[in-house]
Coordinates of C-alpha atoms in Angstrom, one line a residue:
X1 CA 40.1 187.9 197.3
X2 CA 39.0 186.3 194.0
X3 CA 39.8 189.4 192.1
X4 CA 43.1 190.3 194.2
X5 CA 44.5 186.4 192.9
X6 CA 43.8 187.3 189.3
X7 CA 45.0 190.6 189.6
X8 CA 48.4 189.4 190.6
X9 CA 48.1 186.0 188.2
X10 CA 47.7 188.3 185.4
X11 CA 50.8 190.3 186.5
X12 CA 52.5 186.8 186.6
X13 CA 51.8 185.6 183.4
X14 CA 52.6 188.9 181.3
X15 CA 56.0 188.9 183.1
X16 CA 56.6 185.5 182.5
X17 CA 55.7 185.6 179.1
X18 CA 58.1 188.2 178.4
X19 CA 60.9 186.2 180.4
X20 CA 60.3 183.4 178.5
X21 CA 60.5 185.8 175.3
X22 CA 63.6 186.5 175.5
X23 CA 65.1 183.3 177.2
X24 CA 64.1 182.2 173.6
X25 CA 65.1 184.6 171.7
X26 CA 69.1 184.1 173.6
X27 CA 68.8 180.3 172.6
X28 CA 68.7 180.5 168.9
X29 CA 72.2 183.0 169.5
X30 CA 74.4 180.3 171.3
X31 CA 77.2 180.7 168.8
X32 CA 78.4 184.1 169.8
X33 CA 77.1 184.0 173.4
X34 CA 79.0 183.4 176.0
X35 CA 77.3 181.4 178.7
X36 CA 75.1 182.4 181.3
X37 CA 72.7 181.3 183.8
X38 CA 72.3 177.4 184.9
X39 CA 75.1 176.7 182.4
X40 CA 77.4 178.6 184.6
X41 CA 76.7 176.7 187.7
X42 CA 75.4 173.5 186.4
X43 CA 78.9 171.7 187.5
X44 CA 78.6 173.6 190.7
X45 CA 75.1 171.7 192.2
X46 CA 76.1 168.2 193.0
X47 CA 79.7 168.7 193.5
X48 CA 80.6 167.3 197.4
X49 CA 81.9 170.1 199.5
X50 CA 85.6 170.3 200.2
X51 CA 85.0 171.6 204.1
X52 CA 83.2 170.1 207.0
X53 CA 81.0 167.5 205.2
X54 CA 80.8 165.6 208.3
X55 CA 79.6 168.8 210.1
X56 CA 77.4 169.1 207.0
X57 CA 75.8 165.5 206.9
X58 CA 74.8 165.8 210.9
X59 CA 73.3 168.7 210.2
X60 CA 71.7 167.4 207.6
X61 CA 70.5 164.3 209.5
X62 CA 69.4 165.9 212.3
X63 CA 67.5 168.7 210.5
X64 CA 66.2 165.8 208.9
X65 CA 65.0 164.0 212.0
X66 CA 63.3 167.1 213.7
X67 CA 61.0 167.4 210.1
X68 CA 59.8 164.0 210.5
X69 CA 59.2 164.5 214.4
X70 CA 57.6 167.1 213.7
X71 CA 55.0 166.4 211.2
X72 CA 54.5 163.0 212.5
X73 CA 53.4 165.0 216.1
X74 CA 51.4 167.2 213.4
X75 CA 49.8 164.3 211.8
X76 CA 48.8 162.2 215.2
X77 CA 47.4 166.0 216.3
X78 CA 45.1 166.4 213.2
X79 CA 43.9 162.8 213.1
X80 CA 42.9 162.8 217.4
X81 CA 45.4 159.9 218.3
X82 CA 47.5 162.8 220.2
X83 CA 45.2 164.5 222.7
X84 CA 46.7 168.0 223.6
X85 CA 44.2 167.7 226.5
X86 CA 46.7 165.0 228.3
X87 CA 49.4 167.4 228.5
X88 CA 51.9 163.8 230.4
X89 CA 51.0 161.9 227.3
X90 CA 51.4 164.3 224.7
X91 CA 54.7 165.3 225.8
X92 CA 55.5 161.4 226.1
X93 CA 54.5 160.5 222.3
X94 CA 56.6 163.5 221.3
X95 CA 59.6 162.3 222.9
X96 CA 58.8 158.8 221.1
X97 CA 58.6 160.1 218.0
X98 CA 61.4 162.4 218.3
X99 CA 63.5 158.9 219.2
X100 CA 62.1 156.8 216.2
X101 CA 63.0 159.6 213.8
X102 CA 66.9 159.2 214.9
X103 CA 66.3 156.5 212.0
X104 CA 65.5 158.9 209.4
X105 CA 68.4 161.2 211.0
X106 CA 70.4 158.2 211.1
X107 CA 69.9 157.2 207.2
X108 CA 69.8 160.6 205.8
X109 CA 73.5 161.9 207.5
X110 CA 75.0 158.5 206.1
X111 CA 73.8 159.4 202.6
X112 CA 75.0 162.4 202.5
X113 CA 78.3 162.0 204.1
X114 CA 78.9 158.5 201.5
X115 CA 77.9 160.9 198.8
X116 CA 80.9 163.5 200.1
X117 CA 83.3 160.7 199.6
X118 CA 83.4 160.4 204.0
X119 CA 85.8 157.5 204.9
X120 CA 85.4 158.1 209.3
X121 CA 81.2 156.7 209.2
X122 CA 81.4 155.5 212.8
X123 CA 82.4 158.8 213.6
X124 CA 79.5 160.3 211.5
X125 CA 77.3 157.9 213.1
X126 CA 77.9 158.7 217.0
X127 CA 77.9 162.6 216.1
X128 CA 74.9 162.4 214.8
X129 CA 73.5 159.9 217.7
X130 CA 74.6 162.7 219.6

């Protein structure tokens, strides 16, 4: 195993090295370059999106609040505070957890539905309740 990781780190590193080469070699050129890369799409990453960002923020939100339910139920699991053994009360802390997290779902969809420039947030707020 120990020879198998620095196998494939030493594979890693010549081909980032060479990457990084000529990344370097393309920077000193930026006058008769056009652009490429990162510069292209740079504008691109935090630009709100025209369509459906109410259908995007509940997503969003409620992806959001089935992470935290989740690794919250994984958390109370590793540490013994959930026994699987009590199938009733497992299931019961689950559905808890699952119901405090519609904060987190709650928080998240508003965030991201302010940051789209939303103007309807009750609207946002009993779809995602939902």
């Amino acid at each position: 195993v120990v020879f198998l990781g620095s196998v494939l780190s030493v594979i890693l590193i010549k081909a980032l090295r060479k990457d990084i080469a000529v990344y370097n070699d393309l920077s000193g050129d930026a006058d008769d370059e056009d652009e490429t890369g990162w510069k292209l799409i740079h504008g691109d990453v935090f630009r709100p999106p025209t369509n459906c960002p109410m259908l995007l923020a509940v997503l969003v939100g409620t992806g959001a609040q089935l992470v935290v339910a989740v690794l919250c139920t994984l958390l109370l699991g590793l540490t013994n505070l959930l026994n699987p053994m009590q199938k009733g009360q497992a299931l019961s802390n689950i559905v808890i957890l699952y119901v405090f997290s519609g904060t987190v779902s709650g928080y998240v969809s508003a965030r991201l539905f302010k940051f789209c420039g939303g103007k309807n947030w009750k609207i946002n707020t009993f779809y995602t309740a939902a």
